[in-house]
GROMACS .gro file of C-alpha atoms in nm:
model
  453
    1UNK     CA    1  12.714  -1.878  -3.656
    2UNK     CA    2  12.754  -1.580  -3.894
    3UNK     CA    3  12.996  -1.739  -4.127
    4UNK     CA    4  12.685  -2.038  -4.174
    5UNK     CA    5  12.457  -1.768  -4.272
    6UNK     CA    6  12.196  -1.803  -3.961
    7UNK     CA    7  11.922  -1.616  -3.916
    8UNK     CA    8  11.818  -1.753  -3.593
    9UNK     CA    9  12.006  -1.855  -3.301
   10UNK     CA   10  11.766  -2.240  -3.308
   11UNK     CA   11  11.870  -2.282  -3.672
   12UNK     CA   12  12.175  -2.501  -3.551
   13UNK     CA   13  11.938  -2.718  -3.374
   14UNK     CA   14  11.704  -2.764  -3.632
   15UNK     CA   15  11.973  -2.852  -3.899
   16UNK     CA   16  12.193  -3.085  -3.660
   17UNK     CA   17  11.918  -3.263  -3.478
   18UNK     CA   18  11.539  -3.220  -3.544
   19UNK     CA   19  11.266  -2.954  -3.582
   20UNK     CA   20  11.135  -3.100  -3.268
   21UNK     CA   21  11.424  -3.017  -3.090
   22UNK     CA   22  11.413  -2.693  -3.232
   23UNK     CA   23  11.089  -2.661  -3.153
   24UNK     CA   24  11.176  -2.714  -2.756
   25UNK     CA   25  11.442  -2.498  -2.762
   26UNK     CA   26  11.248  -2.157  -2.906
   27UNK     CA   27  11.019  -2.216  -2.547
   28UNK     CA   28  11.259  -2.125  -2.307
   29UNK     CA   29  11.428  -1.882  -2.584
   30UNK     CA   30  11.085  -1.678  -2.565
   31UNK     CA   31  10.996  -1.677  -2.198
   32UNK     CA   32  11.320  -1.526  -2.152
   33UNK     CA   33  11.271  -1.250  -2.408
   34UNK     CA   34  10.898  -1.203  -2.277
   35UNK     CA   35  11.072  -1.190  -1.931
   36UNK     CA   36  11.354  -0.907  -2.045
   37UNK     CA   37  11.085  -0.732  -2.230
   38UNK     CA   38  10.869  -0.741  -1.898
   39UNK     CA   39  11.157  -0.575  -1.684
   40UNK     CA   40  11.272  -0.263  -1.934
   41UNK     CA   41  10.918  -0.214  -1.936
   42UNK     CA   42  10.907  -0.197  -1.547
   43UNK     CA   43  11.226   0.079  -1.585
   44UNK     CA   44  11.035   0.288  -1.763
   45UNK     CA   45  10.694   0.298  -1.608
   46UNK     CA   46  10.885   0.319  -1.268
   47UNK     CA   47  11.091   0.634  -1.420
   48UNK     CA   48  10.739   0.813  -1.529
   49UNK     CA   49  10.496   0.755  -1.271
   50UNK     CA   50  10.794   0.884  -1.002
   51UNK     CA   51  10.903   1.189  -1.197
   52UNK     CA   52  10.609   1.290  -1.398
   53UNK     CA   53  10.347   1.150  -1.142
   54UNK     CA   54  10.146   0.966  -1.431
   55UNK     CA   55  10.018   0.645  -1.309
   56UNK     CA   56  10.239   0.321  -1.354
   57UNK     CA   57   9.987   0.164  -1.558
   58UNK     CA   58   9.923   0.412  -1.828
   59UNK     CA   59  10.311   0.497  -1.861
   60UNK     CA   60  10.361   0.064  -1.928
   61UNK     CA   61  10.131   0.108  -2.161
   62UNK     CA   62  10.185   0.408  -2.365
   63UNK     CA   63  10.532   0.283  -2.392
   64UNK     CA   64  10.465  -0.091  -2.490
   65UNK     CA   65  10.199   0.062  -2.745
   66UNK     CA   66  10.475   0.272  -2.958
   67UNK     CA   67  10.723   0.018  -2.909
   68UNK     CA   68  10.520  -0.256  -3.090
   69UNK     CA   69  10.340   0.017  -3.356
   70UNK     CA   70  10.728   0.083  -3.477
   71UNK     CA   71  10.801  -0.212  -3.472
   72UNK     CA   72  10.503  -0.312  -3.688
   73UNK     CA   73  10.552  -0.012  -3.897
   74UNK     CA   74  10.921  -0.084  -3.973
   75UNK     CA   75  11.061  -0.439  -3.882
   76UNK     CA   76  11.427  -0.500  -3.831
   77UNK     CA   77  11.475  -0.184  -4.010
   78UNK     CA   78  11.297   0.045  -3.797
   79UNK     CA   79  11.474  -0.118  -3.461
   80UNK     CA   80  11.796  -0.107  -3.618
   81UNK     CA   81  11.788   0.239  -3.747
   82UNK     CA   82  11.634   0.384  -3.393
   83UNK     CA   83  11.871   0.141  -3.152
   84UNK     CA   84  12.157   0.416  -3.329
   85UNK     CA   85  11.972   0.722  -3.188
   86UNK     CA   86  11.845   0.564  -2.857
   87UNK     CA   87  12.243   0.431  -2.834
   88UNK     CA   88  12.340   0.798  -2.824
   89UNK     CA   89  12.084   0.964  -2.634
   90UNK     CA   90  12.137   0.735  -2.364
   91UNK     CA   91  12.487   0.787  -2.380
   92UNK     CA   92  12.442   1.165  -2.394
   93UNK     CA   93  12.172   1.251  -2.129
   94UNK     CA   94  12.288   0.970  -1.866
   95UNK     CA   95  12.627   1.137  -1.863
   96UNK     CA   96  12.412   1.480  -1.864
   97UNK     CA   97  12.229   1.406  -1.556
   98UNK     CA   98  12.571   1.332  -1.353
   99UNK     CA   99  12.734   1.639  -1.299
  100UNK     CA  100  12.376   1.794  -1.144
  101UNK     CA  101  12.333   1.504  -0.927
  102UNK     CA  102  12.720   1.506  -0.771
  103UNK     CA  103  12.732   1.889  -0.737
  104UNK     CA  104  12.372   1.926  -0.511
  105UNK     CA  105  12.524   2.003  -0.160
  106UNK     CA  106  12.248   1.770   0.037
  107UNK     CA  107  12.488   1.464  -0.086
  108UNK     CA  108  12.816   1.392   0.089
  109UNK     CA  109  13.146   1.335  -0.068
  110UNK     CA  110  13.122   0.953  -0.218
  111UNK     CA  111  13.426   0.940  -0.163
  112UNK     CA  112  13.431   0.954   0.186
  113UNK     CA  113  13.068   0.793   0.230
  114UNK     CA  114  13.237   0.505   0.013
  115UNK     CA  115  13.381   0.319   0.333
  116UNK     CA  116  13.216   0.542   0.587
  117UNK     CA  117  12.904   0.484   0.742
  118UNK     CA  118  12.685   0.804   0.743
  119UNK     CA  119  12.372   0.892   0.627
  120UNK     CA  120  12.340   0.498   0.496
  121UNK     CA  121  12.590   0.183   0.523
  122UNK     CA  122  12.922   0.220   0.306
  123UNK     CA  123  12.793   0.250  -0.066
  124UNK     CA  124  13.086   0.015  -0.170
  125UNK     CA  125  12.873  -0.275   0.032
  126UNK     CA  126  13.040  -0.607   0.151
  127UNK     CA  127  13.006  -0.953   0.046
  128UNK     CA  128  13.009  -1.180   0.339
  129UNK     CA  129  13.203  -1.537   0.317
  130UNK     CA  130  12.935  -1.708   0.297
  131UNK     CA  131  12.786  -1.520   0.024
  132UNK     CA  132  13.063  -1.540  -0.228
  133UNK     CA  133  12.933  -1.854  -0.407
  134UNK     CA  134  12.621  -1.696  -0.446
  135UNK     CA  135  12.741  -1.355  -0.563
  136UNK     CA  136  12.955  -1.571  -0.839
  137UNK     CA  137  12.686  -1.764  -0.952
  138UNK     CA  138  12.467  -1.430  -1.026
  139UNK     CA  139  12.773  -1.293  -1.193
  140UNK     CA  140  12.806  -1.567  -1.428
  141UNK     CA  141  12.447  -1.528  -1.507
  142UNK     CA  142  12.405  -1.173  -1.575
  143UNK     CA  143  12.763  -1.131  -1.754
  144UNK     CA  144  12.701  -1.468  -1.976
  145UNK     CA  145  12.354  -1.533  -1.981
  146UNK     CA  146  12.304  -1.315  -2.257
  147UNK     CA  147  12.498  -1.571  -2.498
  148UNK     CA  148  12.127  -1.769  -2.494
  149UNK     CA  149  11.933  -1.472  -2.585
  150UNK     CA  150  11.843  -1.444  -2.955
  151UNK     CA  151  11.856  -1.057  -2.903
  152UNK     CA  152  12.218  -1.072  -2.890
  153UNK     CA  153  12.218  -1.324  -3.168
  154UNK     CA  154  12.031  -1.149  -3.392
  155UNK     CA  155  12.262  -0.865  -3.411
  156UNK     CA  156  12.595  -1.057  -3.486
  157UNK     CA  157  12.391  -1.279  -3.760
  158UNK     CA  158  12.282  -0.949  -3.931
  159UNK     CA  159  12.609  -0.784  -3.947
  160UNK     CA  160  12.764  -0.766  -4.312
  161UNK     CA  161  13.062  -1.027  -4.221
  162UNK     CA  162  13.202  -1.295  -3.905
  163UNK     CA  163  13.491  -1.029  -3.849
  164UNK     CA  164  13.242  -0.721  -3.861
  165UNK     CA  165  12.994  -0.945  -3.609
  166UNK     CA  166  13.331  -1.007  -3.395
  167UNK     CA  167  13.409  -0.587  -3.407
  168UNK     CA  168  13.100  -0.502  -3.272
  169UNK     CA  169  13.094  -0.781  -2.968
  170UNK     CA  170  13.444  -0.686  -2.863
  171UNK     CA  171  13.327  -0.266  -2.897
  172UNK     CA  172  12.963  -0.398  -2.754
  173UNK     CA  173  13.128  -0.481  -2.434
  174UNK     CA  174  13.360  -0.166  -2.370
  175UNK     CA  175  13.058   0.053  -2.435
  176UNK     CA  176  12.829  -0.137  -2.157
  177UNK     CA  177  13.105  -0.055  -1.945
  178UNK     CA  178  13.089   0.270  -1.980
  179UNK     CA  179  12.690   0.327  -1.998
  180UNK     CA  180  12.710   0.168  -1.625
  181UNK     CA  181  12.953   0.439  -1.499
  182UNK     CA  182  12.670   0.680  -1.451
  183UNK     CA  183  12.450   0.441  -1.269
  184UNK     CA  184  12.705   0.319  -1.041
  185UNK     CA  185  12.751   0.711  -0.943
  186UNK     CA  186  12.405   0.809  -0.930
  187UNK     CA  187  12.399   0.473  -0.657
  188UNK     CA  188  12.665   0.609  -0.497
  189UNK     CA  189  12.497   0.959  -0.412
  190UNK     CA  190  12.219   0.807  -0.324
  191UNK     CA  191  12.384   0.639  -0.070
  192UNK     CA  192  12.560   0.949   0.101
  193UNK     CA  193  12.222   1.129   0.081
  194UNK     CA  194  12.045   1.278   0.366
  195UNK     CA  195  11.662   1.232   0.264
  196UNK     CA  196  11.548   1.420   0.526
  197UNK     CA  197  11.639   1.758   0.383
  198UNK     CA  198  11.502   1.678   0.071
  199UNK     CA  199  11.146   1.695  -0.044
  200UNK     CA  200  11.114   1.285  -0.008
  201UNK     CA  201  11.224   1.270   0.338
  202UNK     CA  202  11.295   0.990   0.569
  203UNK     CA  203  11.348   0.718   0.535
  204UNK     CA  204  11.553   0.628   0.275
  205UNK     CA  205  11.444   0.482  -0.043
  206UNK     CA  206  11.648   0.160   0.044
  207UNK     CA  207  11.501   0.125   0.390
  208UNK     CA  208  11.119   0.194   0.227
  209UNK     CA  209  11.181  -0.068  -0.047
  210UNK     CA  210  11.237   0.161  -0.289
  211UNK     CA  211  11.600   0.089  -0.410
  212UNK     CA  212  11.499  -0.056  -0.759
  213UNK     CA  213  11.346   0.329  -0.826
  214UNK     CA  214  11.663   0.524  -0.765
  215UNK     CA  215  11.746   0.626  -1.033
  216UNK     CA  216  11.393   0.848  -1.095
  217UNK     CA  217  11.415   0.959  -0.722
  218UNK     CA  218  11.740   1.083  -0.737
  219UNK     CA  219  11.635   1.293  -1.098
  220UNK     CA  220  11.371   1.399  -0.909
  221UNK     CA  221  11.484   1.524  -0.580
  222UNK     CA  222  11.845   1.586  -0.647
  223UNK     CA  223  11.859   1.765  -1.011
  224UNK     CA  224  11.651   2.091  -1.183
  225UNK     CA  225  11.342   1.919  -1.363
  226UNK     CA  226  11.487   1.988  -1.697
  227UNK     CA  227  11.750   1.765  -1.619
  228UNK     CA  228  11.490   1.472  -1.490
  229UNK     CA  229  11.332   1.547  -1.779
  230UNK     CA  230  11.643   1.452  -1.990
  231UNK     CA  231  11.692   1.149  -1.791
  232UNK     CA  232  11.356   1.006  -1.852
  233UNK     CA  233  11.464   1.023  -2.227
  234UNK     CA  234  11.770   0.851  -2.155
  235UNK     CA  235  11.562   0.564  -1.978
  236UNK     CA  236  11.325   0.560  -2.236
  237UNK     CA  237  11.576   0.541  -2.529
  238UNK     CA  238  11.723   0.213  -2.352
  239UNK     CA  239  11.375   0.060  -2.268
  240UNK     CA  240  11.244   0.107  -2.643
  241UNK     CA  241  11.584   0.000  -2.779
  242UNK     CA  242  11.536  -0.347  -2.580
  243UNK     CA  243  11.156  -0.357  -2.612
  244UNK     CA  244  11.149  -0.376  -2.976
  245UNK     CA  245  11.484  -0.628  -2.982
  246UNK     CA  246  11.292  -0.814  -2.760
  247UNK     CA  247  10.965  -0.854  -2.998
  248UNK     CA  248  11.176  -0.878  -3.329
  249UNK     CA  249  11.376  -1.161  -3.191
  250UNK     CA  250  11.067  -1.340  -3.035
  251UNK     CA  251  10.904  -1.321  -3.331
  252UNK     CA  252  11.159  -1.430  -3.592
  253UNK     CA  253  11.219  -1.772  -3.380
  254UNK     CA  254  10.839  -1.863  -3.382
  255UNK     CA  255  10.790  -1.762  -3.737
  256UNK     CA  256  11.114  -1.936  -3.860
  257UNK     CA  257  11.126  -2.233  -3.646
  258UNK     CA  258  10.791  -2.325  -3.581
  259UNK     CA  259  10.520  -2.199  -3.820
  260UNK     CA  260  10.724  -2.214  -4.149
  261UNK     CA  261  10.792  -2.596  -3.994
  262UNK     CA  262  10.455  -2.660  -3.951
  263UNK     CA  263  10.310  -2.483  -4.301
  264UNK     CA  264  10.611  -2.533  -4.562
  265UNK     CA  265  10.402  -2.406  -4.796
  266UNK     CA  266  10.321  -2.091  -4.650
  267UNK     CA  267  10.375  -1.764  -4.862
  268UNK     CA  268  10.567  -1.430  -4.785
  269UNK     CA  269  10.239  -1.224  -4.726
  270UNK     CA  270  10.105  -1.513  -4.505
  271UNK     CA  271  10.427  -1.483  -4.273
  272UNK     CA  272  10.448  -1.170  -4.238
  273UNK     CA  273  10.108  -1.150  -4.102
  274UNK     CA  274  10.195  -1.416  -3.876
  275UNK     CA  275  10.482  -1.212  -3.774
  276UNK     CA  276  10.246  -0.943  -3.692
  277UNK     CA  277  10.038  -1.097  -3.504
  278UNK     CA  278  10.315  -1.272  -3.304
  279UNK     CA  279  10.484  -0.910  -3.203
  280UNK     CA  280  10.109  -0.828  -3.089
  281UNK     CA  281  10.079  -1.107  -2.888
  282UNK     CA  282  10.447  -1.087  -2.762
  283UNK     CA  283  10.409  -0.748  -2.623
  284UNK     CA  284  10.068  -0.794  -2.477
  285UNK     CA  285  10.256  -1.053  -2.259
  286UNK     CA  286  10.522  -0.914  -2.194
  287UNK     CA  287  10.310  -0.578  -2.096
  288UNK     CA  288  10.079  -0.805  -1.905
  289UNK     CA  289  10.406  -0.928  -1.660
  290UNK     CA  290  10.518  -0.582  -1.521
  291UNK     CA  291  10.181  -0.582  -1.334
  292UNK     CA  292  10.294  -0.875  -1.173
  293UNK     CA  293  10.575  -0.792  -0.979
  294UNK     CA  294  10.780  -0.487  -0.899
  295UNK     CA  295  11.143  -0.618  -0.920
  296UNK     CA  296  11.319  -0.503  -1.170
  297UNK     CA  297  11.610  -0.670  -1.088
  298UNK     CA  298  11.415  -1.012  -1.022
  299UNK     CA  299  11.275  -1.035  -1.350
  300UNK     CA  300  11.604  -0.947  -1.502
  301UNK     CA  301  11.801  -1.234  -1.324
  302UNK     CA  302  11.490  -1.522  -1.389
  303UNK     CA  303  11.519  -1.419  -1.779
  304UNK     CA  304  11.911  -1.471  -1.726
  305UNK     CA  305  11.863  -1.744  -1.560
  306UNK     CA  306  11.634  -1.934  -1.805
  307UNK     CA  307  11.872  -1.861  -2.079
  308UNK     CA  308  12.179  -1.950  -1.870
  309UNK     CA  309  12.076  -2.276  -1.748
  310UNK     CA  310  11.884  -2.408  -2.023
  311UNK     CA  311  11.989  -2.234  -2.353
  312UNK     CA  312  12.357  -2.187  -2.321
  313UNK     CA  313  12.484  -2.489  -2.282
  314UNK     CA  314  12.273  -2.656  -2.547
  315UNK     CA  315  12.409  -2.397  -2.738
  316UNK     CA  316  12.796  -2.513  -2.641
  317UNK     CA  317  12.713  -2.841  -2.724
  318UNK     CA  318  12.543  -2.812  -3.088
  319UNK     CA  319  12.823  -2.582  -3.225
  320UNK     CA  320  13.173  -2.728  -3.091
  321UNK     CA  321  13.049  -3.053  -2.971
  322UNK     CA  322  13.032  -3.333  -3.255
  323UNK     CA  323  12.945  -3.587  -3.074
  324UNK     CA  324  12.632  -3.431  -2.941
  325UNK     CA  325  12.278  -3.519  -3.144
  326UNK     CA  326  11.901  -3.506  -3.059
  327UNK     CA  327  11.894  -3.736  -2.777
  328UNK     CA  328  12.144  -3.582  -2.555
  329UNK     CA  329  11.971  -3.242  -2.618
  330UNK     CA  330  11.637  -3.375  -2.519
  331UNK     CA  331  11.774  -3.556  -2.200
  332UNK     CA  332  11.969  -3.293  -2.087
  333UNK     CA  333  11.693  -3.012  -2.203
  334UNK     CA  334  11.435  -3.189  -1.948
  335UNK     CA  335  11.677  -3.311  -1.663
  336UNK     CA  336  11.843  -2.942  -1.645
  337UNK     CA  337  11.523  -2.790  -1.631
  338UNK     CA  338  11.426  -3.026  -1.385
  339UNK     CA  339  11.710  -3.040  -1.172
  340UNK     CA  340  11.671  -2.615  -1.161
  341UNK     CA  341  11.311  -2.622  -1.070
  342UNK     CA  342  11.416  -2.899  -0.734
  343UNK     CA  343  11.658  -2.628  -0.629
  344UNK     CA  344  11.436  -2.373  -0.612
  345UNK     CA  345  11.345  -1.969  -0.671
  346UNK     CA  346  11.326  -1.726  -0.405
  347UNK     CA  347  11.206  -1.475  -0.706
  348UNK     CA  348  10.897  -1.675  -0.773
  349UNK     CA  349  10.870  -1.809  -0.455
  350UNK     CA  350  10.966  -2.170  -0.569
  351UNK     CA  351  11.104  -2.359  -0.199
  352UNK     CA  352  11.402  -2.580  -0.297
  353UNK     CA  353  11.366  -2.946  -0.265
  354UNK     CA  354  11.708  -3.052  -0.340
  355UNK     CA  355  11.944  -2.855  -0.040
  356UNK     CA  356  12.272  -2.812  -0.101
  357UNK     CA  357  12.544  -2.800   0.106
  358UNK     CA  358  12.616  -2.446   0.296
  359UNK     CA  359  12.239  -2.321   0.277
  360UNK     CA  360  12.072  -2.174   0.557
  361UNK     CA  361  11.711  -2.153   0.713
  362UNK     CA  362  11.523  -1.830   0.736
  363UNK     CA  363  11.210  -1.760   0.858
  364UNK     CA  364  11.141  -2.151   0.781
  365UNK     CA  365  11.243  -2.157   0.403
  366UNK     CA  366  11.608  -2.292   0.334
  367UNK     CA  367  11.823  -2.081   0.133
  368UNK     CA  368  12.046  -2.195  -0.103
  369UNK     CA  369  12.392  -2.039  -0.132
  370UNK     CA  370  12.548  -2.295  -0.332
  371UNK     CA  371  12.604  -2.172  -0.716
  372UNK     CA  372  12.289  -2.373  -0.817
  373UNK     CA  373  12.217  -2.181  -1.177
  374UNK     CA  374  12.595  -2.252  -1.264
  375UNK     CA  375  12.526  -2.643  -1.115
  376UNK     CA  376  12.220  -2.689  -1.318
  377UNK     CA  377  12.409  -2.491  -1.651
  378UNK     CA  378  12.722  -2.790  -1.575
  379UNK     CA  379  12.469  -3.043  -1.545
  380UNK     CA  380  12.294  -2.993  -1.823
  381UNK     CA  381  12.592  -2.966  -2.042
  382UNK     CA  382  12.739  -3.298  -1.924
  383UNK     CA  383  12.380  -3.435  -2.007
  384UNK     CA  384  12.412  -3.349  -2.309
  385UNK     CA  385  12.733  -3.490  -2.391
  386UNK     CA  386  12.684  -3.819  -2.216
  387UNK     CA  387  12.339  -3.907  -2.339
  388UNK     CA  388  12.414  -3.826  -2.670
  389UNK     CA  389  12.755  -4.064  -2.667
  390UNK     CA  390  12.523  -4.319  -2.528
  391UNK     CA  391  12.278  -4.319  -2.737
  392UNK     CA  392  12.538  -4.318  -3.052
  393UNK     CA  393  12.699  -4.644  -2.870
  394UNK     CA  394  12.367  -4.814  -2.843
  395UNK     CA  395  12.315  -4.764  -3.158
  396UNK     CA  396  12.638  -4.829  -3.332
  397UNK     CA  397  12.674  -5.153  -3.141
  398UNK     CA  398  12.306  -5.260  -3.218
  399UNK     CA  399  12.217  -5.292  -2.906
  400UNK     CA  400  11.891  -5.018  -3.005
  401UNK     CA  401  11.738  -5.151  -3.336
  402UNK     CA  402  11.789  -4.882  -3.599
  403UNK     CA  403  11.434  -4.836  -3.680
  404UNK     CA  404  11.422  -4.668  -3.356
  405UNK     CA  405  11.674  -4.403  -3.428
  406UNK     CA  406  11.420  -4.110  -3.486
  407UNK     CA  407  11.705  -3.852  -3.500
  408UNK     CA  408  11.929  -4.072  -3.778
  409UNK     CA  409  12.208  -4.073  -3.557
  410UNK     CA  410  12.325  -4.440  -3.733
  411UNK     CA  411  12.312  -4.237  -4.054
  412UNK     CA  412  12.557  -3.997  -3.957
  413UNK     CA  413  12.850  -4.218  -3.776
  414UNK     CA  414  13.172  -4.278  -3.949
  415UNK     CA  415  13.205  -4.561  -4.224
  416UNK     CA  416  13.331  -4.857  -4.110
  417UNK     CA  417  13.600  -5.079  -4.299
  418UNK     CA  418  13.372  -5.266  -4.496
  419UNK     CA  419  13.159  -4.973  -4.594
  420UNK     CA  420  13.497  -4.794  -4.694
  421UNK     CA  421  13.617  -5.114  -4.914
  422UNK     CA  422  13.243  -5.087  -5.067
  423UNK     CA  423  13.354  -4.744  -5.174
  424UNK     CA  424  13.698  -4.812  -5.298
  425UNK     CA  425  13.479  -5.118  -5.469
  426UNK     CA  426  13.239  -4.865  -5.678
  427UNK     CA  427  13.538  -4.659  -5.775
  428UNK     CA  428  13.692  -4.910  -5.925
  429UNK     CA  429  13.379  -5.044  -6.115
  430UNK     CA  430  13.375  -4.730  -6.248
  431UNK     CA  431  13.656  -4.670  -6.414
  432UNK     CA  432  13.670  -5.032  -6.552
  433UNK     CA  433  13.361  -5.052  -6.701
  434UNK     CA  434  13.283  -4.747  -6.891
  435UNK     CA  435  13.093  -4.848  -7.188
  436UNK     CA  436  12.819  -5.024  -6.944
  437UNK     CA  437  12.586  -4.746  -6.869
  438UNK     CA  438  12.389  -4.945  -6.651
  439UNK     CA  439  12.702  -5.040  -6.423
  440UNK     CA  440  12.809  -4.696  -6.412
  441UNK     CA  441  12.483  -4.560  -6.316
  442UNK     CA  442  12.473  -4.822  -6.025
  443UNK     CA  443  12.821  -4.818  -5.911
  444UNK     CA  444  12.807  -4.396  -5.939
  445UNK     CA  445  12.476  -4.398  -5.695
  446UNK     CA  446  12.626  -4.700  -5.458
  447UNK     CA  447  12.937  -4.445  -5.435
  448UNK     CA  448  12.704  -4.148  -5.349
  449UNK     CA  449  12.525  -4.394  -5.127
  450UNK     CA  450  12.829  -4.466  -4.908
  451UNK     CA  451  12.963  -4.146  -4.930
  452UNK     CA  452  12.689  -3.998  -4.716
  453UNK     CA  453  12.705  -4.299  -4.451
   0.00000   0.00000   0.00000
C-alpha cells in the first residue's frame, strides 16, 4: 500500500472497484475508530475520577476537549509530533510506577500467588477446555484486528518509504510487547493483594466489578501519590496519543472518500473546513459513547471485532486477490455482516440466532463458544472470492447482458484470441501504411482500444 502512494486505507477499493464500494467500506472503518476512540476515553476518565476524585464526566470531557483542539490546531503534524513524547512518557512513568507497586509489603510474592490461591484465585488464571475456541477467536481479533483500522494504516502510508513503513511495523510490535509488561505486573499484584488492609478494603476490586479500574486503584492504594500522579500521565499520554489517531484517521476517510467523491470540485479551504468539522463531530461521538457503557475491554473487542470481520478480509481480497471486483465485495460486505449479527453479541446484548455447535445455555441466553468472529471473517472472505468469480463467469459467458455490468468487470477480463489477432491486425496496418494519416490515426486508436480490453 505504501509503494502505490495511498493515503487512505479505502483508496484500493475505490480505484479497483467503485466509489460506492468505497463508500460502504469507510462505515464500518469509522464505527470502529469512533468505538476505539470511545474506550481510551473510558481509560482515562476511569484513571481521574479514581485517583484524583474528579467526576467521570468532567475528566471525559476535559480530555476529549484538548484532544480535538490539538488536533484542530495542528493536523497530522501536531499528532505525529506529540505521539513521540506521549510514546516516551508512557514508556517512562509506566515502568516508574512498578517498582513502588511490587515493593509495598500488603502484596504477596507474585510469584508464589502465581499458582497459589490466597488472597484471590491464581493470577496466572486457567482456560477451561471448553473455552479454548473462544479464547482463540478473541486472540485473533485483538492481535489482527488492527490490520482493518485506518489508524494503523495511516502511519505506514505516511512513512518516507515501503522498507521504512516495514521498520517501524516489525519495531511497532516488539515495543507493544514491552509497554504490556508493566500492566501484566501491576495485574499480578493486584491479585496477591489483601484489600482489607488497605484504605479500599474488602472486597476485592474483581469481586465488586471493578477489575477494568485496576490499574488507578492499585496507583492509588498501593504507591505514594506522586507516583499515581505520574501514572495518570502515563495513561493520559496513551489515551491522547490514540484519541487524536483516532479523529485524524476518521476524518481523512470521510473527507477523501466520500465528500471529495461527492463535490469534485471542491477547493483546499473548503476541505479543510470539512475536515474540521468532521473531527468535531467525530469526537462528540465518540465522547458521547463512554457514557454508555463502562467496559473498557467490551468496547475495545466490538471495535476489533467490526474491523476483523468486516474490514480485513475485504482488505485480503482487494490487494492479493485478482480475481476479486465490486460484486464479490458487496455480497460478501452484506452477508458477513449479516451472518455476524445472527450469531450474536453478549457486549451489546445481541441473543444469537444462528447456535453453533458446543454453546451452552445460561440463565436462558445460549452462549456461543464456537470461534464465530473468525467464522464470519472466513466467510466473508470466501464471499468475496466466489461471488466475484461468479459474477466475472456470468459475464464473460454472456449469460448477464453487459449493460448490466455497473462495476466494468467485462472491461477488465483478459483479451480473447480474436481480440489479440485484432491487435496484431492494427500493428501491422501500421507499419504498412505510413503515408495514410487517416489509417494510422485509426489503426493507432483501435490498438489503444484493444490494448485496454
Amino acid at each position: 500500500m505504501r509503494e502505490r502512494k495511498y493515503v487512505t486505507m479505502i483508496d484500493p477499493f475505490q480505484i479497483k472497484y467503485s466509489k460506492t464500494v468505497a463508500a460502504l467500506m469507510v462505515i464500518p472503518a469509522i464505527i470502529a475508530d469512533v468505538l476505539w476512540m470511545a474506550c481510551t476515553l473510558m481509560a482515562l476518565g476511569g484513571t481521574i475520577s479514581t485517583i484524583l476524585d474528579m467526576p467521570y464526566v468532567y475528566s471525559v470531557v476535559l480530555s476529549a476537549a484538548v484532544a480535538i483542539v490539538y488536533t484542530l490546531l495542528g493536523g497530522l503534524y501536531s499528532v505525529a509530533y506529540t505521539d513521540v513524547i506521549q510514546l516516551i512518557l508512557v514508556f517512562i512513568a509506566l515502568w516508574l510506577c512498578v517498582p513502588f507497586i511490587l515493593l509495598n509489603p500488603i502484596p504477596l510474592d507474585i510469584s508464589l500467588t502465581a499458582f497459589n490461591h490466597t488472597y484471590q484465585p491464581p493470577w496466572t488464571g486457567r482456560v477451561e477446555t471448553q473455552d479454548i475456541c473462544k479464547w482463540l477467536d478473541e486472540f485473533l481479533v485483538l492481535s489482527i484486528g488492527g490490520l482493518g483500522f485506518q489508524c494503523f494504516h495511516q502511519r505506514t502510508l505516511a512513512c518516507s518509504s515501503a522498507v521504512t513503513a516495514q521498520i517501524i511495523c516489525f519495531v511497532s510490535a516488539i515495543m507493544s510487547l514491552i509497554l504490556g509488561i508493566p500492566s501484566v505486573l501491576i495485574g499480578a499484584v493486584a491479585a496477591s493483594t489483601d484489600w482489607n488492609q488497605t484504605d479500599y478494603g474488602a472486597p476485592s476490586p474483581y469481586e465488586r466489578g471493578e477489575a477494568y479500574g485496576i490499574l488507578p486503584i492499585c496507583l492509588q492504594y498501593l504507591a505514594p501519590p506522586y507516583v499515581s500522579i505520574i501514572g495518570i500521565a502515563a495513561v493520559a499520554a496513551a489515551v491522547m496519543s490514540s484519541t487524536d489517531s483516532t479523529l485524524i484517521s476518521a476524518t481523512s476517510m470521510f473527507s477523501s472518500n466520500i465528500y471529495k467523491n461527492i463535490r469534485k470540485e471542491a477547493s483546499d479551504r473548503e476541505i479543510q473546513w470539512v475536515i474540521r468539522i468532521a473531527v468535531i463531530v467525530t469526537g462528540v461521538v465518540g465522547t458521547s459513547l463512554t457514557f454508555l457503557d463502562n467496559s473498557i475491554m467490551g468496547l475495545w473487542v466490538l471495535g476489533a471485532d467490526v474491523g476483523y470481520c468486516v474490514i480485513l478480509p475485504q482488505l485480503i481480497c482487494v490487494l492479493f486477490c485478482p480475481v476479486s471486483n465490486g460484486y464479490g465485495a458487496g455480497a460478501g460486505y452484506f452477508l458477513g455482516i449479516l451472518l455476524r449479527i445472527l450469531s450474536g453479541e453478549p457486549l451489546i446484548f445481541l441473543p444469537p440466532v444462528i447456535h453453533f455447535p458446543g454453546g451452552q445455555i445460561i440463565d436462558g441466553v445460549y452462549i456461543q463458544q464456537a470461534p464465530v468472529r473468525t467464522v464470519a471473517m472466513l466467510f466473508t472472505l470466501l464471499c468475496v472470492l466466489f461471488f466475484s468469480y461468479l459474477f466475472e463467469q456470468l459475464f464473460r459467458r454472456h449469460v448477464l447482458p453487459q449493460r448490466w455490468d455497473v462495476f466494468g468487470v467485462s472491461h477488465t477480463m483478459a483479451p480473447k484470441l480474436d481480440q489479440a489477432s485484432s491487435i496484431a491486425d492494427g500493428e501491422t496496418v501500421t507499419m504498412m501504411s505510413p503515408s495514410d494519416n487517416s489509417a494510422l490515426e485509426s489503426s493507432q486508436t483501435k490498438v489503444e482500444e484493444n490494448t485496454r480490453l
